[in-house]
Amino acid sequence: MVKFFDTKFTNEMKIAVLDALNNEKYVMGESVFKFEEEFANYIGTKYAISVNSGNSALQLSLISLGISESSKVITSTTSFIASANCILATGASPILCDINEEDGNIDINSTNENCDAIIPVHIYGNPCDYESVKARAEQNKVPIVEDACQAHGALYKGKKVGSLGEVGCFSFYTTKNMTVCGDGGMITTDNEEIANMTRSLRDNGRKSPTEHDKLGFTMRLNTVSAAIGRVQLRHLDEMNKRKREIAAIYRKNLDEDCILTENPKGEAVYHQIVLRHEKRNEIMEHLSKNDIGTMIHYPIPIHKQPLYEKFNYNLPKAEDFAQKILSLPSYPALTDEEVKITCEKINEVIITFEKIQEVIK
Ligand SMILES: Cc1ncc(COP(=O)(O)O)c(C=O)c1O
């Protein structure tokens, strides 16, 4: 049996949790500020502001940039729904873009609409084609909010994603490359005003201990979550290295007809290792019969979700992509042997399919 996902609650994490609970305030304890400082150092930004989820990171970033009812914000339709819901939550209008099939990332040239901000998603931990997004942002004179919720540690032209745009947003949800064993998020920026604004917004719009001058929320990261995050951050590079090794084993052992969804321009961190093949359903079924777990990220592109259907988007590449993709097991604890068995089972389907095609010819 090969599980789709597995995670470990290590002794180092247990000790950090108990230490934080025994010695710190449960809310806004010392671990929160240390985690923020260490995360900012890791990403290479001046500031990091922790919040209670990736969705909150995106929402507060947009609000701090002045996005409101009269605004339009571009994002990609191939993503988790939060990449677009954060736009609706501000009252702004989402403009959903089609994608590049090679890496599943935004094709900014699939829309000509003007906008007030752009949210490129580094989907699956693949850095997007940032140059094209930046060119459009410069043309429109609008900020970029990177949705780096799946891309902790990924590099684009030698720089960490989350440090490229005006703001970067991260999620620490359980399945991410690093987690706080629950929900959590981080905003990264070099902009002091955005840092101050998001710090206040996550804390009920607090101006001083007793004054509130804006409409804010309770979106702080708990101290115990930050303590776990600090341990995870220390191990992020080694976990990402293992994920890259796993991707290399897949690449080497999969039939040449199998395409992995990657962008050779960036250094990915393989939040998901995603296969693209027209026999996706057959591959998924065969793996399931052999006790190998898989998932689809995402079976329904955002524009086809019930909440977004009223916008009537037609984004054919993303729709076709959703029919062909399959996320394979990719967690660091996976053994080389488990990856090779998975490849063997995938190849069995593809070879059978190729033989049938030969006979038909
Ligand atoms: C691309 C992307 N954006 C945003 C989010 C939202 O993060 P969270 O689940 O922490 O709110 C996620 C997480 O699932 C994500 O994968």
XYZ file of C-alpha atoms and ligand atoms in Angstrom:
377
model
C 0.000 0.000 0.000
C 1.219 3.511 -0.857
C -0.662 6.257 0.964
C -1.387 9.463 -0.940
C -0.278 11.595 1.997
C 1.420 11.041 5.308
C 2.744 13.363 7.976
C 4.804 13.038 11.133
C 4.358 14.720 14.509
C 7.973 14.544 15.681
C 9.439 14.748 19.176
C 10.973 18.098 18.289
C 7.477 19.403 17.489
C 6.015 17.917 20.697
C 8.686 19.593 22.826
C 8.105 22.949 21.088
C 4.329 22.671 21.653
C 4.674 21.902 25.376
C 7.262 24.616 25.834
C 5.009 27.218 24.193
C 1.936 26.127 26.162
C 3.818 26.096 29.467
C 5.773 29.315 29.083
C 4.023 31.695 26.676
C 0.769 33.593 26.220
C -1.600 31.440 24.120
C -2.246 34.384 21.781
C 0.592 36.611 20.479
C 3.220 34.743 22.496
C 6.939 35.032 21.808
C 6.892 32.140 19.288
C 4.637 34.164 16.977
C 7.163 36.996 16.662
C 10.122 34.628 16.367
C 8.342 32.636 13.641
C 7.613 35.847 11.723
C 11.230 36.997 11.948
C 12.587 33.616 10.852
C 10.084 33.288 7.995
C 10.899 36.787 6.697
C 14.613 35.878 6.784
C 13.948 32.636 4.942
C 11.855 34.232 2.168
C 14.076 37.309 1.965
C 11.574 40.043 2.798
C 11.764 42.754 5.449
C 8.512 41.706 7.100
C 6.411 38.599 7.664
C 2.999 38.860 9.329
C 1.433 35.638 10.559
C -2.299 34.983 10.228
C -4.702 32.095 10.806
C -4.829 30.807 7.176
C -3.659 31.322 3.613
C -7.104 32.632 2.742
C -6.783 35.295 5.477
C -3.293 36.198 4.195
C -4.753 36.818 0.717
C -7.797 38.746 1.996
C -5.819 41.036 4.277
C -3.222 41.668 1.556
C -5.936 42.792 -0.859
C -7.607 45.030 1.729
C -4.259 46.593 2.641
C -3.747 47.438 -1.053
C -7.079 49.269 -1.160
C -8.962 46.589 -3.132
C -12.712 47.093 -2.638
C -16.145 46.918 -4.350
C -15.044 48.993 -7.339
C -11.896 46.910 -8.016
C -11.103 44.102 -10.420
C -8.508 41.454 -9.581
C -7.018 38.867 -11.943
C -6.186 35.319 -10.853
C -5.882 31.841 -12.318
C -8.815 29.442 -12.559
C -6.627 26.398 -11.838
C -6.205 26.770 -8.110
C -7.793 26.154 -4.761
C -10.966 28.225 -4.492
C -9.442 30.584 -1.890
C -7.320 32.248 -4.645
C -10.572 33.711 -6.013
C -12.734 33.794 -2.867
C -10.339 36.310 -1.294
C -11.297 38.677 -4.147
C -15.044 38.198 -3.653
C -14.571 38.665 0.109
C -13.345 42.239 -0.474
C -16.387 42.950 -2.668
C -14.168 43.196 -5.787
C -14.793 41.404 -9.103
C -12.621 38.414 -9.969
C -11.213 38.068 -13.489
C -10.330 34.422 -13.979
C -7.528 33.515 -16.391
C -6.760 30.435 -18.414
C -3.493 28.543 -17.886
C -0.315 27.226 -19.475
C -0.710 23.468 -19.666
C 2.991 22.708 -19.080
C 2.972 23.881 -15.488
C -0.708 24.605 -14.725
C 0.097 28.250 -14.023
C -1.602 31.465 -15.087
C -1.513 32.540 -18.754
C -1.861 36.253 -18.187
C -2.249 36.819 -21.940
C -5.533 34.903 -21.921
C -7.223 38.130 -20.739
C -6.900 41.731 -21.902
C -9.035 43.195 -19.136
C -7.696 46.009 -17.016
C -7.389 45.308 -13.326
C -6.399 46.772 -9.968
C -4.243 43.863 -8.793
C -2.994 40.486 -10.016
C -2.781 37.287 -7.952
C -0.534 34.798 -9.766
C -0.652 31.377 -8.073
C 2.538 29.266 -7.977
C 0.462 26.150 -8.390
C 1.785 22.771 -7.135
C 4.930 24.591 -5.966
C 5.838 25.484 -9.601
C 6.932 29.128 -9.880
C 4.706 30.789 -12.477
C 5.993 32.722 -15.504
C 6.478 35.765 -13.319
C 8.032 37.977 -16.029
C 4.817 37.959 -18.066
C 2.729 38.760 -14.979
C 5.102 41.555 -14.013
C 4.955 43.036 -17.531
C 1.138 43.203 -17.310
C 1.256 44.631 -13.784
C 3.661 47.342 -14.938
C 1.494 48.102 -17.945
C -1.589 48.478 -15.685
C 0.462 50.068 -12.849
C -1.020 47.613 -10.350
C 0.455 45.521 -7.508
C 1.101 41.776 -7.572
C -0.014 39.588 -4.668
C 1.734 36.241 -5.079
C -0.332 33.266 -3.975
C 2.619 31.197 -2.757
C 0.364 29.029 -0.565
C 1.775 25.905 -2.256
C 5.321 27.093 -2.855
C 7.331 27.524 0.358
C 10.968 27.709 -0.740
C 10.423 27.638 -4.533
C 12.789 29.843 -6.526
C 12.259 32.022 -9.580
C 15.481 33.338 -11.129
C 17.289 32.711 -7.842
C 14.739 34.546 -5.653
C 12.257 32.894 -3.317
C 8.662 33.192 -4.453
C 6.742 35.374 -2.032
C 9.496 38.000 -2.311
C 8.906 38.859 -5.979
C 5.685 40.910 -5.782
C 4.338 43.659 -3.538
C 3.043 40.932 -1.196
C 3.430 37.151 -0.844
C 0.893 34.849 0.809
C 1.528 31.420 2.309
C -0.619 28.677 3.839
C 0.487 26.246 6.537
C -2.488 23.916 6.099
C -1.762 20.287 7.027
C -0.789 19.033 3.548
C 1.527 21.915 2.639
C 5.331 21.595 2.309
C 5.486 22.988 5.831
C 2.580 23.011 8.269
C 1.509 24.228 11.687
C -0.552 21.006 12.139
C -3.777 22.835 11.425
C -4.634 26.134 9.782
C -2.176 29.001 9.518
C -0.758 31.508 7.063
C 1.841 34.218 6.485
C 2.060 37.502 4.593
C 5.513 38.546 3.336
C 6.389 42.050 2.133
C 9.076 44.721 1.996
C 6.428 47.415 2.293
C 6.225 48.834 5.830
C 2.754 50.316 5.317
C 1.328 46.958 4.197
C 3.065 45.249 7.129
C 1.543 47.677 9.630
C -1.870 47.582 8.004
C -2.096 43.756 7.881
C -0.810 43.496 11.479
C -3.666 45.757 12.564
C -6.295 44.062 10.338
C -5.551 40.599 11.764
C -6.033 42.023 15.270
C -9.504 43.625 15.013
C -8.181 46.826 13.428
C -6.197 47.694 16.533
C -4.319 51.009 16.485
C -3.110 50.882 20.093
C -3.895 48.514 22.986
C -7.248 50.249 23.511
C -8.063 51.965 20.164
C -9.434 50.496 16.915
C -9.402 52.740 13.821
C -10.390 50.332 11.030
C -12.655 47.359 10.443
C -10.475 44.370 11.297
C -10.822 40.690 12.112
C -9.621 38.034 14.545
C -7.144 36.381 12.176
C -4.066 35.923 14.398
C -1.923 32.775 14.372
C -2.039 30.908 17.705
C 1.203 30.737 19.685
C 1.260 26.929 19.690
C 0.857 26.884 15.882
C 3.771 29.323 15.529
C 5.917 27.095 17.748
C 5.250 24.145 15.394
C 5.854 26.385 12.371
C 9.310 27.319 13.686
C 10.311 23.641 13.889
C 8.898 22.920 10.428
C 10.721 25.887 8.906
C 14.032 24.531 10.211
C 13.382 21.332 8.227
C 11.784 22.879 5.135
C 14.864 22.772 2.894
C 15.548 19.119 3.667
C 11.857 18.223 3.094
C 11.878 20.136 -0.221
C 15.128 18.396 -1.221
C 13.474 15.014 -0.648
C 10.436 16.097 -2.681
C 12.764 17.069 -5.556
C 14.443 13.641 -5.316
C 11.022 11.969 -5.458
C 10.096 14.004 -8.559
C 13.384 12.914 -10.179
C 12.603 9.222 -9.483
C 9.172 9.650 -11.087
C 10.714 11.399 -14.097
C 13.294 8.629 -14.557
C 10.922 5.681 -14.152
C 7.719 6.830 -15.808
C 6.969 5.923 -19.420
C 8.113 8.675 -21.792
C 4.473 9.319 -22.658
C 3.861 10.581 -19.125
C 4.266 14.285 -18.663
C 4.927 15.810 -15.272
C 3.421 19.253 -14.833
C 6.529 21.415 -14.358
C 8.061 24.719 -15.370
C 11.738 24.303 -16.251
C 12.270 28.058 -15.749
C 11.789 27.902 -11.975
C 12.979 25.677 -9.155
C 9.825 23.940 -7.977
C 9.212 22.481 -4.522
C 6.658 19.888 -5.667
C 3.820 20.583 -3.262
C 2.077 18.188 -5.625
C 3.717 15.978 -8.256
C 1.173 16.066 -11.031
C 0.977 13.714 -13.980
C -0.822 14.694 -17.188
C -2.236 11.949 -19.394
C -5.381 11.434 -21.439
C -5.868 8.046 -19.717
C -5.940 9.750 -16.301
C -9.112 7.996 -15.126
C -7.794 4.548 -16.068
C -4.462 5.273 -14.333
C -6.258 6.472 -11.195
C -8.455 3.359 -11.132
C -5.523 0.978 -11.677
C -3.509 2.662 -8.892
C -6.492 2.494 -6.564
C -6.910 -1.250 -7.265
C -3.254 -1.627 -6.315
C -3.735 0.331 -3.066
C -1.876 3.410 -4.267
C -3.521 6.689 -3.281
C -3.937 9.605 -5.694
C -5.971 12.823 -5.834
C -6.961 15.420 -8.423
C -6.007 19.051 -7.866
C -8.464 20.248 -8.939
C -11.249 18.278 -10.613
C -13.329 21.461 -11.067
C -11.587 24.674 -12.160
C -12.736 27.703 -10.153
C -14.801 29.172 -13.004
C -16.870 25.958 -13.109
C -17.600 25.987 -9.364
C -21.260 26.755 -8.547
C -20.253 30.044 -6.885
C -18.517 31.268 -10.076
C -20.719 29.868 -12.846
C -22.703 33.126 -12.997
C -19.607 34.866 -14.423
C -19.869 32.629 -17.520
C -16.189 32.088 -18.204
C -14.999 29.898 -21.023
C -11.452 28.746 -20.241
C -10.824 25.693 -22.435
C -7.226 24.917 -21.520
C -7.999 24.751 -17.798
C -11.066 22.591 -18.473
C -9.050 20.153 -20.604
C -6.237 20.171 -18.019
C -8.672 19.208 -15.228
C -9.595 16.053 -17.204
C -5.973 14.896 -17.556
C -4.217 15.642 -14.274
C -3.465 13.307 -11.409
C -1.561 14.138 -8.210
C 0.768 11.307 -7.190
C 2.107 10.502 -3.706
C 4.908 13.011 -2.980
C 5.468 13.376 0.794
C 9.074 13.299 2.078
C 8.673 9.991 3.997
C 7.877 8.118 0.760
C 10.550 5.498 -0.005
C 12.294 5.196 -3.399
C 10.737 1.748 -3.682
C 7.206 3.102 -3.185
C 7.781 5.683 -5.935
C 9.125 3.020 -8.307
C 6.138 0.714 -7.632
C 3.811 3.642 -8.381
C 5.648 4.260 -11.683
C 5.439 0.563 -12.576
C 1.665 0.542 -12.062
C 1.208 3.752 -14.097
C 3.351 2.338 -16.916
C 1.234 -0.833 -17.035
C -1.802 1.267 -18.008
C 0.101 3.311 -20.571
C 1.747 0.310 -22.217
C -1.625 -1.484 -22.480
C -3.124 1.695 -23.991
C -0.264 1.984 -26.508
C -0.671 -1.682 -27.524
C -4.406 -1.199 -28.110
C -3.647 1.831 -30.280
C -1.121 -0.214 -32.303
C -3.750 -2.919 -32.953
C -6.328 -0.284 -34.013
C -3.836 1.192 -36.529
C -3.137 27.954 -3.984
C -3.806 28.149 -2.662
N -4.272 29.365 -2.336
C -4.859 29.599 -1.152
C -5.013 28.608 -0.220
C -5.722 28.910 1.059
O -4.986 28.551 2.177
P -5.751 28.090 3.510
O -6.324 26.752 3.265
O -4.652 28.077 4.532
O -6.771 29.135 3.785
C -4.538 27.319 -0.498
C -4.631 26.241 0.486
O -5.244 25.286 0.483
C -3.938 27.081 -1.765
O -3.497 25.861 -2.079
